[in-house]
Short mmCIF file of the C-alpha atoms (twelve columns), coordinates in Angstrom:
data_MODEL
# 
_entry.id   MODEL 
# 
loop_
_atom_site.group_PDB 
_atom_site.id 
_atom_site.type_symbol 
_atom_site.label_atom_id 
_atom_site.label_alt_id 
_atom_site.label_comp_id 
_atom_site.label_asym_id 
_atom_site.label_seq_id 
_atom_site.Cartn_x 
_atom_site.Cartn_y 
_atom_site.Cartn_z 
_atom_site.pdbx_PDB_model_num 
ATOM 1   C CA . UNK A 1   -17.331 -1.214  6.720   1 
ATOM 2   C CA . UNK A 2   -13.790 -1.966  7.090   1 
ATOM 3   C CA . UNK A 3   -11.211 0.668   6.669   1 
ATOM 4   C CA . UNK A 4   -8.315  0.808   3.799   1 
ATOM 5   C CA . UNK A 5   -4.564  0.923   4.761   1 
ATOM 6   C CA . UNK A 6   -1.617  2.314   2.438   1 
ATOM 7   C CA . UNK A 7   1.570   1.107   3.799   1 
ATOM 8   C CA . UNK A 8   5.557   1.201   3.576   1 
ATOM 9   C CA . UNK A 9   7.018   -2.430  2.305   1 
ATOM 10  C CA . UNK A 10  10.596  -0.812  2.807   1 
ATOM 11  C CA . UNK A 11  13.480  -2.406  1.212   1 
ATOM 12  C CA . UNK A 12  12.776  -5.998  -0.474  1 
ATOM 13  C CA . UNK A 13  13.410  -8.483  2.363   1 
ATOM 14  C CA . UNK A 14  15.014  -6.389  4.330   1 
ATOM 15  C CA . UNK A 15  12.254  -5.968  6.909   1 
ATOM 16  C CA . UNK A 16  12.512  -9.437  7.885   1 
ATOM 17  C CA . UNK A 17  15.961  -9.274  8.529   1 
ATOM 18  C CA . UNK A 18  16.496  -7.449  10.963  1 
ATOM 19  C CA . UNK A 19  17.613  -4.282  9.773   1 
ATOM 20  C CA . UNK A 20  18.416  -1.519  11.813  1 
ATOM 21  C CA . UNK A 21  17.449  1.003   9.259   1 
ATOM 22  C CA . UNK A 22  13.810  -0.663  9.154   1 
ATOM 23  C CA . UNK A 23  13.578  -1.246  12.459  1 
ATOM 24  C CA . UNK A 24  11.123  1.537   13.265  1 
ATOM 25  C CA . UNK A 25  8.759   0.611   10.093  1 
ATOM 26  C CA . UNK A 26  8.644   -3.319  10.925  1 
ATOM 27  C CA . UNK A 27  7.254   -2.397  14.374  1 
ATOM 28  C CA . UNK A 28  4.226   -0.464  12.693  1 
ATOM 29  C CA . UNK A 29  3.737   -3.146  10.502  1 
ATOM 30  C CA . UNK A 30  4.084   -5.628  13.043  1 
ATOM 31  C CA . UNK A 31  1.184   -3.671  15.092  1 
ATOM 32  C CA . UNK A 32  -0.592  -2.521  11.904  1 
ATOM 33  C CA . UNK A 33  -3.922  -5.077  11.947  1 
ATOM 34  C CA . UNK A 34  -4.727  -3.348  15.266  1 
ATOM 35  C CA . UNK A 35  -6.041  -0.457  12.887  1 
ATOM 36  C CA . UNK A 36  -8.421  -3.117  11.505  1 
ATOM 37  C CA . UNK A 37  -11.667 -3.642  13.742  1 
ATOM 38  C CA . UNK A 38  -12.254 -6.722  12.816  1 
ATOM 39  C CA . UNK A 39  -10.234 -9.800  11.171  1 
ATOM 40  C CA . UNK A 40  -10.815 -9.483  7.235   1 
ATOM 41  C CA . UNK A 41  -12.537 -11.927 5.329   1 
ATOM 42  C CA . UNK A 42  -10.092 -11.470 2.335   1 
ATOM 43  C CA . UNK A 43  -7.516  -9.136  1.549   1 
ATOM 44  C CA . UNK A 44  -7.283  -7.358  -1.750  1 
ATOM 45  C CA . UNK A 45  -3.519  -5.692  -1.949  1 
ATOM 46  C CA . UNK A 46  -2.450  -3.811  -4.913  1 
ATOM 47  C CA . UNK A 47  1.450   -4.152  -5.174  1 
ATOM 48  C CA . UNK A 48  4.014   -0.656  -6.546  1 
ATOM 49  C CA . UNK A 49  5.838   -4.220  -7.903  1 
ATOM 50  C CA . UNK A 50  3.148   -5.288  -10.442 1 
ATOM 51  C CA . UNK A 51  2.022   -3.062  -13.505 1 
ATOM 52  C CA . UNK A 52  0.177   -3.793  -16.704 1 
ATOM 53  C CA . UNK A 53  -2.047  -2.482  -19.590 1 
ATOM 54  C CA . UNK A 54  -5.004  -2.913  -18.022 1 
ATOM 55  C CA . UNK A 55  -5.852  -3.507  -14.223 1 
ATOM 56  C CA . UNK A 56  -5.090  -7.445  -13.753 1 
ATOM 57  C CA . UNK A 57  -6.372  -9.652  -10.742 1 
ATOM 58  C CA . UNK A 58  -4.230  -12.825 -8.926  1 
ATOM 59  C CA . UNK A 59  -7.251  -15.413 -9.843  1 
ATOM 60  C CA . UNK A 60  -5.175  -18.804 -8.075  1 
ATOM 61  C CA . UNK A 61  -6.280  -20.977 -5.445  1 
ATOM 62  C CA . UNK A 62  -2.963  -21.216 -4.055  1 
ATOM 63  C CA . UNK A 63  -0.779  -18.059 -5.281  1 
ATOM 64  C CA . UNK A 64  3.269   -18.866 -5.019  1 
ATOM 65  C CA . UNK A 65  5.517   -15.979 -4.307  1 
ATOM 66  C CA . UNK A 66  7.737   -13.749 -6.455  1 
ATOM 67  C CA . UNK A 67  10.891  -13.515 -5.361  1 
ATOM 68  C CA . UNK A 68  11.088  -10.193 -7.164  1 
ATOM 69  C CA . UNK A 69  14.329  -8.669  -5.650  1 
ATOM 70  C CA . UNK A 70  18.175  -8.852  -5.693  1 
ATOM 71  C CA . UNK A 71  21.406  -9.939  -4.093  1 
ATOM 72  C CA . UNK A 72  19.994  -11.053 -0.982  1 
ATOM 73  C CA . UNK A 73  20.865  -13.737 1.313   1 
ATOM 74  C CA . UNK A 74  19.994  -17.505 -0.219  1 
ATOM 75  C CA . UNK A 75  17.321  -17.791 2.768   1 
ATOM 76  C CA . UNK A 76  15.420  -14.749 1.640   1 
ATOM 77  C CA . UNK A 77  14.455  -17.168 -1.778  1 
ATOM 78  C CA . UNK A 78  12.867  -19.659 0.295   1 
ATOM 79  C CA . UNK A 79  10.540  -17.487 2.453   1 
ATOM 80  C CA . UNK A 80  7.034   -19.025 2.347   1 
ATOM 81  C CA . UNK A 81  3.544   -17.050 2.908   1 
ATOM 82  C CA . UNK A 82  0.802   -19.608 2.081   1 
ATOM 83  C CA . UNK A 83  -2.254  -17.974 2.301   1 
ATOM 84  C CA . UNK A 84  -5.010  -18.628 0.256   1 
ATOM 85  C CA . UNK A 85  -6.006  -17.337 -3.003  1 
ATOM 86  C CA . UNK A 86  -10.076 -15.988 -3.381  1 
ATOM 87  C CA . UNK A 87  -10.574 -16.737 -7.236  1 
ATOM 88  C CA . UNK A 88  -14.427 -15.688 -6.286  1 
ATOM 89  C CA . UNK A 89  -13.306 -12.454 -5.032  1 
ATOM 90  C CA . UNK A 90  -11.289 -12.003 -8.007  1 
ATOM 91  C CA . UNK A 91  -13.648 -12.237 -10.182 1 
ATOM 92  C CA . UNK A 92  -16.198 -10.263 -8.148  1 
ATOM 93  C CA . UNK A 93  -13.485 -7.265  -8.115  1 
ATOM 94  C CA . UNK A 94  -12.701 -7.525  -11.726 1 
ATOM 95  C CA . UNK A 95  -16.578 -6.943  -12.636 1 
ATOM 96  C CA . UNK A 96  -16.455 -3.852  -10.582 1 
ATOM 97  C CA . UNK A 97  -13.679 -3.051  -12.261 1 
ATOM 98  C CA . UNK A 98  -15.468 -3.781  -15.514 1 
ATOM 99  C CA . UNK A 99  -18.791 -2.113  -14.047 1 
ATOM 100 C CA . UNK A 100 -16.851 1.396   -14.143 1 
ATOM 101 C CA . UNK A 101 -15.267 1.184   -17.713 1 
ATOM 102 C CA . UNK A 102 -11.907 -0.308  -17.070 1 
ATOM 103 C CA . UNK A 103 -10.878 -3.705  -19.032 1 
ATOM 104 C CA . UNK A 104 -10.223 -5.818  -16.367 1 
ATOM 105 C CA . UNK A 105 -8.839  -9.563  -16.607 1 
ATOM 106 C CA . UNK A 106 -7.953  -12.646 -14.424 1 
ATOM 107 C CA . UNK A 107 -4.407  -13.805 -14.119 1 
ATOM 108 C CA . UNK A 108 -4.180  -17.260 -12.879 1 
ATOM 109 C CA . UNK A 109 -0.226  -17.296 -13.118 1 
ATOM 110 C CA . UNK A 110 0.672   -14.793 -11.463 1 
ATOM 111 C CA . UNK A 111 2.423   -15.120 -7.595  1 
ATOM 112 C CA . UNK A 112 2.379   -12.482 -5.095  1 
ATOM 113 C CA . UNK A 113 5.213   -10.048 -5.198  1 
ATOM 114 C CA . UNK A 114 7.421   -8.988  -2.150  1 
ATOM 115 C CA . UNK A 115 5.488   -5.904  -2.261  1 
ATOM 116 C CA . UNK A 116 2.643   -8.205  -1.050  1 
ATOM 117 C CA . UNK A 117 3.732   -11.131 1.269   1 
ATOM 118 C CA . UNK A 118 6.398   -9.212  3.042   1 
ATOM 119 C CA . UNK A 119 4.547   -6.552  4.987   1 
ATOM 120 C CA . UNK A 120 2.020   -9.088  4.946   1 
ATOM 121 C CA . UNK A 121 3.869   -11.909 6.832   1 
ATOM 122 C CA . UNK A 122 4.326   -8.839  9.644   1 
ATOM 123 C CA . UNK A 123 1.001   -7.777  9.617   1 
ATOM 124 C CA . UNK A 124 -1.091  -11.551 9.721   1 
ATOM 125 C CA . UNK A 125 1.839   -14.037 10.167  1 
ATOM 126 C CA . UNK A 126 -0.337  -16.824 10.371  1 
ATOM 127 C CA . UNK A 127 -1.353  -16.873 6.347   1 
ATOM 128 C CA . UNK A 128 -4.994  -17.785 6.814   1 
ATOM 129 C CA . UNK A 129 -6.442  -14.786 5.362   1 
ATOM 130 C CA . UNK A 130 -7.288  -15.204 1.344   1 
ATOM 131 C CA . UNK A 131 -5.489  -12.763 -0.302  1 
ATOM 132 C CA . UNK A 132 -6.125  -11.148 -4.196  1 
ATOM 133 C CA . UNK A 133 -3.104  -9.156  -5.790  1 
ATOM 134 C CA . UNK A 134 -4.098  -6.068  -8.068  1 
ATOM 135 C CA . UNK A 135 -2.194  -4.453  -10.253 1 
ATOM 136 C CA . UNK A 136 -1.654  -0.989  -11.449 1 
ATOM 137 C CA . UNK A 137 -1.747  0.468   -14.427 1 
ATOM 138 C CA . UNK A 138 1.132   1.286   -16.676 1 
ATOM 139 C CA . UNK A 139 -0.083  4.577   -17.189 1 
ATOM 140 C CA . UNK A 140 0.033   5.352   -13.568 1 
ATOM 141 C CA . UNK A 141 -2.301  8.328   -13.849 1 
ATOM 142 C CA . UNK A 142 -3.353  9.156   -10.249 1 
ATOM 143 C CA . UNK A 143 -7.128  10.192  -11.360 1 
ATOM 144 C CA . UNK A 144 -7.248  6.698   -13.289 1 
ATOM 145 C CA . UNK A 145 -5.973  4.999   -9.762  1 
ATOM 146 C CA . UNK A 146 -8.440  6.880   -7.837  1 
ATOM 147 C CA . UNK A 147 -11.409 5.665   -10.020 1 
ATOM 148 C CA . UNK A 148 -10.683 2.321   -9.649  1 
ATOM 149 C CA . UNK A 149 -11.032 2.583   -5.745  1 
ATOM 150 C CA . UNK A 150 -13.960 4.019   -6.263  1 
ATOM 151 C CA . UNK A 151 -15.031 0.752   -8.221  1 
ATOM 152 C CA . UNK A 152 -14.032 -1.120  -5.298  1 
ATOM 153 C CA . UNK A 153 -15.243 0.183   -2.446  1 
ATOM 154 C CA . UNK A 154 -18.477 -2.111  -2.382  1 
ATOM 155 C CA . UNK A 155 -15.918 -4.875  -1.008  1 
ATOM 156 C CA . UNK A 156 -15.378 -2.474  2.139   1 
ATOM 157 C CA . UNK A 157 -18.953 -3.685  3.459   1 
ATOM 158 C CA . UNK A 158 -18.231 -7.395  2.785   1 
ATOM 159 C CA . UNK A 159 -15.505 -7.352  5.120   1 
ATOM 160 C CA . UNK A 160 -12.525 -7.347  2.765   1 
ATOM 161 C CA . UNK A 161 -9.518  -5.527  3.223   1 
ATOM 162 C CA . UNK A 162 -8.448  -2.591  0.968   1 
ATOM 163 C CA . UNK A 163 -4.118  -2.569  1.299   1 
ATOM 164 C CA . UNK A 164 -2.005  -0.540  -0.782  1 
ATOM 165 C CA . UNK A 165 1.468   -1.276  -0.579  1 
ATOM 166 C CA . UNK A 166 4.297   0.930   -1.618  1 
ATOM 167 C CA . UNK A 167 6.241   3.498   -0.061  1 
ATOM 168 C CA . UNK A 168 5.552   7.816   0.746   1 
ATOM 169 C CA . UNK A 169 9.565   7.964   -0.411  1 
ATOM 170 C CA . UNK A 170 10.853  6.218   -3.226  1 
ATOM 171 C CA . UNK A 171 14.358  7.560   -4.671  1 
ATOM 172 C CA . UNK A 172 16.750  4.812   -4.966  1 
ATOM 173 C CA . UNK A 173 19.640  6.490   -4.870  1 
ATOM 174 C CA . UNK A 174 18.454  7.956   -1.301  1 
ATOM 175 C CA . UNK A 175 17.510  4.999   0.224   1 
ATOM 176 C CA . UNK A 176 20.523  3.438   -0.800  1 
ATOM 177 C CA . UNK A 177 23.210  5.245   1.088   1 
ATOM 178 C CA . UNK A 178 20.742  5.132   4.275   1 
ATOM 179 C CA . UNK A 179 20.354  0.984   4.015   1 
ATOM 180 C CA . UNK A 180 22.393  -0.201  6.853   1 
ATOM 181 C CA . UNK A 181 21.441  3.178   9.142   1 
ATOM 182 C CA . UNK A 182 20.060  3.248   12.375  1 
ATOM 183 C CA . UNK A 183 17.631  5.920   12.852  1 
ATOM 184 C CA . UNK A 184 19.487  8.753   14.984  1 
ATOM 185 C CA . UNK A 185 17.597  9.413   18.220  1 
ATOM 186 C CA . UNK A 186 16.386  12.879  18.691  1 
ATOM 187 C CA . UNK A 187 17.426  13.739  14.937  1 
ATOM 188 C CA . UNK A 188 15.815  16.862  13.517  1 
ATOM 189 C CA . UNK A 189 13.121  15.334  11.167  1 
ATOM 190 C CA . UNK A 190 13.308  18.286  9.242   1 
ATOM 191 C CA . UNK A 191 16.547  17.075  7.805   1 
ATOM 192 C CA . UNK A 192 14.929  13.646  6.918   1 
ATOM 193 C CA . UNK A 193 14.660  13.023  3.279   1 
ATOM 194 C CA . UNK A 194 11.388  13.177  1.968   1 
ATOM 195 C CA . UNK A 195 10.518  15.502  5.109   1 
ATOM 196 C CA . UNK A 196 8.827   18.608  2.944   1 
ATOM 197 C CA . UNK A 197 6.897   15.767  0.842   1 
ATOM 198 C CA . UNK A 198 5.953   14.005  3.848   1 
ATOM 199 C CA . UNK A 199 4.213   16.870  5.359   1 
ATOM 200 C CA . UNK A 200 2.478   18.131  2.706   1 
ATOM 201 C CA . UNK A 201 0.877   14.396  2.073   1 
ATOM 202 C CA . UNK A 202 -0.379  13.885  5.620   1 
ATOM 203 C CA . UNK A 203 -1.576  16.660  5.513   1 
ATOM 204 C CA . UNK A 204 -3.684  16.241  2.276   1 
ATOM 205 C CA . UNK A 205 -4.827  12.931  3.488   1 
ATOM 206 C CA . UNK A 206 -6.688  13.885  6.157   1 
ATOM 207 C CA . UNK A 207 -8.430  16.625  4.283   1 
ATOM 208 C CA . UNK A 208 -12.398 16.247  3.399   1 
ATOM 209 C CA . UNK A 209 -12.734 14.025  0.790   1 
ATOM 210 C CA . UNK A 210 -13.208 15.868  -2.222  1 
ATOM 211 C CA . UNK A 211 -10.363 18.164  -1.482  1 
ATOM 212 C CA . UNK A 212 -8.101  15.239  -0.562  1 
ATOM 213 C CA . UNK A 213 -8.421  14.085  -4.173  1 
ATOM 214 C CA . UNK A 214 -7.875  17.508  -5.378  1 
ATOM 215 C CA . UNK A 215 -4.953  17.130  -4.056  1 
ATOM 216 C CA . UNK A 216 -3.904  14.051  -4.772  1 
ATOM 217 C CA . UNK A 217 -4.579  14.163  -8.620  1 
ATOM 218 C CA . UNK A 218 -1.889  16.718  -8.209  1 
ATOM 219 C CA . UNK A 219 0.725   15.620  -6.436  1 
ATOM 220 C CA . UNK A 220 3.748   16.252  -8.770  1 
ATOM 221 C CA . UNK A 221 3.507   19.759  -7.725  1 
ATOM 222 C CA . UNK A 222 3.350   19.219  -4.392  1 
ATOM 223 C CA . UNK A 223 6.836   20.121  -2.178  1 
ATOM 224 C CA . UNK A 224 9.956   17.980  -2.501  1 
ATOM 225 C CA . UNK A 225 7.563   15.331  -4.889  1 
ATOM 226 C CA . UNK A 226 10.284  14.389  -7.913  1 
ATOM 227 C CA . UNK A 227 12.549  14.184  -5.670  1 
ATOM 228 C CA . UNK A 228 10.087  11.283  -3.188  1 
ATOM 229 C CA . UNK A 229 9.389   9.739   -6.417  1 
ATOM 230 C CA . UNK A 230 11.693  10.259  -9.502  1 
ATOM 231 C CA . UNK A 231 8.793   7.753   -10.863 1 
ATOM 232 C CA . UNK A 232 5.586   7.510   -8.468  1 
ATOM 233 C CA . UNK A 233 4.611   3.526   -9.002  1 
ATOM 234 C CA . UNK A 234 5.262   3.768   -5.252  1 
ATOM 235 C CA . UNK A 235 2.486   6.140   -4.577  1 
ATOM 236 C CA . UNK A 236 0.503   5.395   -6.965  1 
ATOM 237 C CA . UNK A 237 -1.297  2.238   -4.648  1 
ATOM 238 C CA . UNK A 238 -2.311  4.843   -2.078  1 
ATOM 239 C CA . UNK A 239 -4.522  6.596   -4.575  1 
ATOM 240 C CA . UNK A 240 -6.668  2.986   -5.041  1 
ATOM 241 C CA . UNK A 241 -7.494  2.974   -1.416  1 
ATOM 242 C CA . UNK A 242 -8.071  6.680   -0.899  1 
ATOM 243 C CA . UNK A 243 -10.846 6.280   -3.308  1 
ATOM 244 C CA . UNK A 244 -12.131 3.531   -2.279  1 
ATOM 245 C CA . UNK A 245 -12.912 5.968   0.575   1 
ATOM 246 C CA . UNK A 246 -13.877 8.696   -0.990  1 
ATOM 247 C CA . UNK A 247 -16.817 6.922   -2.329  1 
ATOM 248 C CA . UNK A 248 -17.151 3.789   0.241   1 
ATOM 249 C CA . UNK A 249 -21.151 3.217   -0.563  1 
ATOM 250 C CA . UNK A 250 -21.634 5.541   2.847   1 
ATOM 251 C CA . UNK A 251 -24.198 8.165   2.274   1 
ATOM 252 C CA . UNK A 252 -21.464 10.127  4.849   1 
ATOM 253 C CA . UNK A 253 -18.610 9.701   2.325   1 
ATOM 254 C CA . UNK A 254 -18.881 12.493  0.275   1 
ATOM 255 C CA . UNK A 255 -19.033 15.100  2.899   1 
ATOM 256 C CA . UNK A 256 -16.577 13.582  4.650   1 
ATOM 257 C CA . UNK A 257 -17.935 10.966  7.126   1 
ATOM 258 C CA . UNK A 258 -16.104 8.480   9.340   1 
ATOM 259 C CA . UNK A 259 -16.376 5.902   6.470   1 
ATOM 260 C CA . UNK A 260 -13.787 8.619   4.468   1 
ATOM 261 C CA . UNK A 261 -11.993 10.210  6.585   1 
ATOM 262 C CA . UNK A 262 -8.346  10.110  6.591   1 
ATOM 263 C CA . UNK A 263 -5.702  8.944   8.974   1 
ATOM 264 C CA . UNK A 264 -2.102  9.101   9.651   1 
ATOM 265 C CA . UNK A 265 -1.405  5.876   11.682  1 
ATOM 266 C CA . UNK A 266 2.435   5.880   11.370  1 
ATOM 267 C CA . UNK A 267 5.235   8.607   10.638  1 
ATOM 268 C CA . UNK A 268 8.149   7.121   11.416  1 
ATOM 269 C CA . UNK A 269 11.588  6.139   8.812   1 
ATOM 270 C CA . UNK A 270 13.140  3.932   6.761   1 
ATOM 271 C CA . UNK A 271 16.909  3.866   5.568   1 
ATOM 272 C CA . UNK A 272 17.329  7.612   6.351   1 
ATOM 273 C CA . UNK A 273 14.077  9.041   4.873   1 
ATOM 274 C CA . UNK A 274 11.099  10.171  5.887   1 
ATOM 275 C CA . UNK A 275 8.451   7.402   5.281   1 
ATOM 276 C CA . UNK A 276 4.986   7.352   6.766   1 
ATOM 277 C CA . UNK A 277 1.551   5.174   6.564   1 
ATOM 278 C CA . UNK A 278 -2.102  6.184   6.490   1 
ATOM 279 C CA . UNK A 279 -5.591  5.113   7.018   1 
ATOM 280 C CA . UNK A 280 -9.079  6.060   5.547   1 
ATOM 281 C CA . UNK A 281 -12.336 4.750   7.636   1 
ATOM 282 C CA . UNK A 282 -13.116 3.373   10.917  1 
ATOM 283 C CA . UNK A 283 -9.861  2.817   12.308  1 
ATOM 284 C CA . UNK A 284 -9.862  0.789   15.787  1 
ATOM 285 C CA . UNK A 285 -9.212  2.690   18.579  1 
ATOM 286 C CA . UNK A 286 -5.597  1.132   18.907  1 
ATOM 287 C CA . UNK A 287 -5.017  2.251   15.728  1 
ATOM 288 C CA . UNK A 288 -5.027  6.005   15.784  1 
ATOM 289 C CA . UNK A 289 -2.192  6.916   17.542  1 
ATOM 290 C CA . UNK A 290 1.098   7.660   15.223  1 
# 
């Protein structure tokens, strides 16, 4: 039963670029499949960058890339991550999908986002993994997000990997003014930020399960949250692979087993906010240290 990751894909290419303000995030991700026990068979990423109607599915043999950002350097339009598409796993997810009452379709067109095959190119550089895109809905209803984990936690036990990508901080304006900044050694944190929503979210996602959604359905209210996320399509992936846990096939899950529970495997920053990563499962044992 592999675990499911939510991670930070910082600032579109910038965390192949050398950054110093992503600096501290690109060496998690570059670490981050040590969390995973074993290599996956497939990966199945749902993307902040991609939203429609109803939950949509990458369904192409060989999925191109979306160069889906701005005003970078020419060489950051010619990046190439050539992994495999899984149109069988596709279609497998969209009937669980389908199974639990959501109107799920195949998109054969549609290229991975930089959401997708950035963190990715840090986290399996060589490209040989098949990977499956999901979107979110545009409704972005956290309870909606959480159900469709739910629907696709059977792929846990087949050895495919759950990602969310997005980011735990998400105003623009912030991140911004804190693009070209080095992190400040021996800074207060509690300055950071983000800081007052950071703590309060790891430290709902490592609650039992059924409070952890609790939570999580609610997490407008929670401290310093409008001002994380003016609008939460960055969050809004980590609620897909949080359920996916919280109802992971495991007899254990709902009361909490290993199969559910909740990690925080990085809390680090990214262009002068507070920015974290978690984990939900059986992490590796190189994975559980922050």
């Amino acid at each position: 039963m592999l675990p499911t990751l939510f991670i930070p894909h910082g600032g579109g290419p910038l965390p192949i670029l050398n950054y110093p303000c992503h600096t501290s995030m690109v060496g998690f991700l570059s670490k981050a499949a040590r969390h995973v026990p074993q290599k996956p068979k497939g990966i199945l990423l749902v993307s902040a960058h991609w939203e429609e109607e109803h939950p949509q599915l990458t369904s192409s043999t060989n999925p191109g890339l979306l160069y889906d950002y701005y005003g970078f350097p020419p060489e950051t339009y010619s990046l190439q991550y050539p992994a495999p598409g899984d149109p069988q796993l596709a279609q497998q997810a969209a009937e669980l999908l389908k199974g639990a009452g959501f109107k799920a379709s195949l998109n054969p067109d549609r290229a991975l986002d930089h959401g997708a095959f950035i963190p990715l190119k840090l986290m399996y550089p060589d490209a040989d993994i098949p990977v499956v895109q999901l979107s979110l809905k545009h409704s972005l209803d956290p309870e909606e997000h959480y159900a469709m984990g739910e629907a696709l936690a059977p792929l846990r036990s087949q050895g495919v990997l759950l990602l969310g990508s997005g980011m735990t901080f998400h105003s623009m304006s912030t991140l911004g003014r804190g693009m070209g900044q080095a992190p400040i050694p021996g800074q207060d944190r509690s300055k950071l930020p983000g800081q007052d929503f950071n703590t309060w979210l790891l430290d709902a996602v490592v609650q039992p399960p059924a409070q952890r959604r609790q939570l999580l359905s609610k997490w407008a209210a929670a401290p310093g949250a409008r001002a994380a996320h003016p609008r939460e399509e960055h969050l809004i992936p980590l609620m897909v692979v949080a359920g996916a846990a919280s109802s992971s096939g495991s007899s254990s899950s709902s009361s909490g087993g290993e199969d559910a529970v909740g990690h925080v495997v990085w809390d680090g920053e990214c262009m002068g906010a507070a920015v974290s990563a978690v984990g939900f499962g059986r992490l590796a044992d190189e994975g559980k240290s922050t």
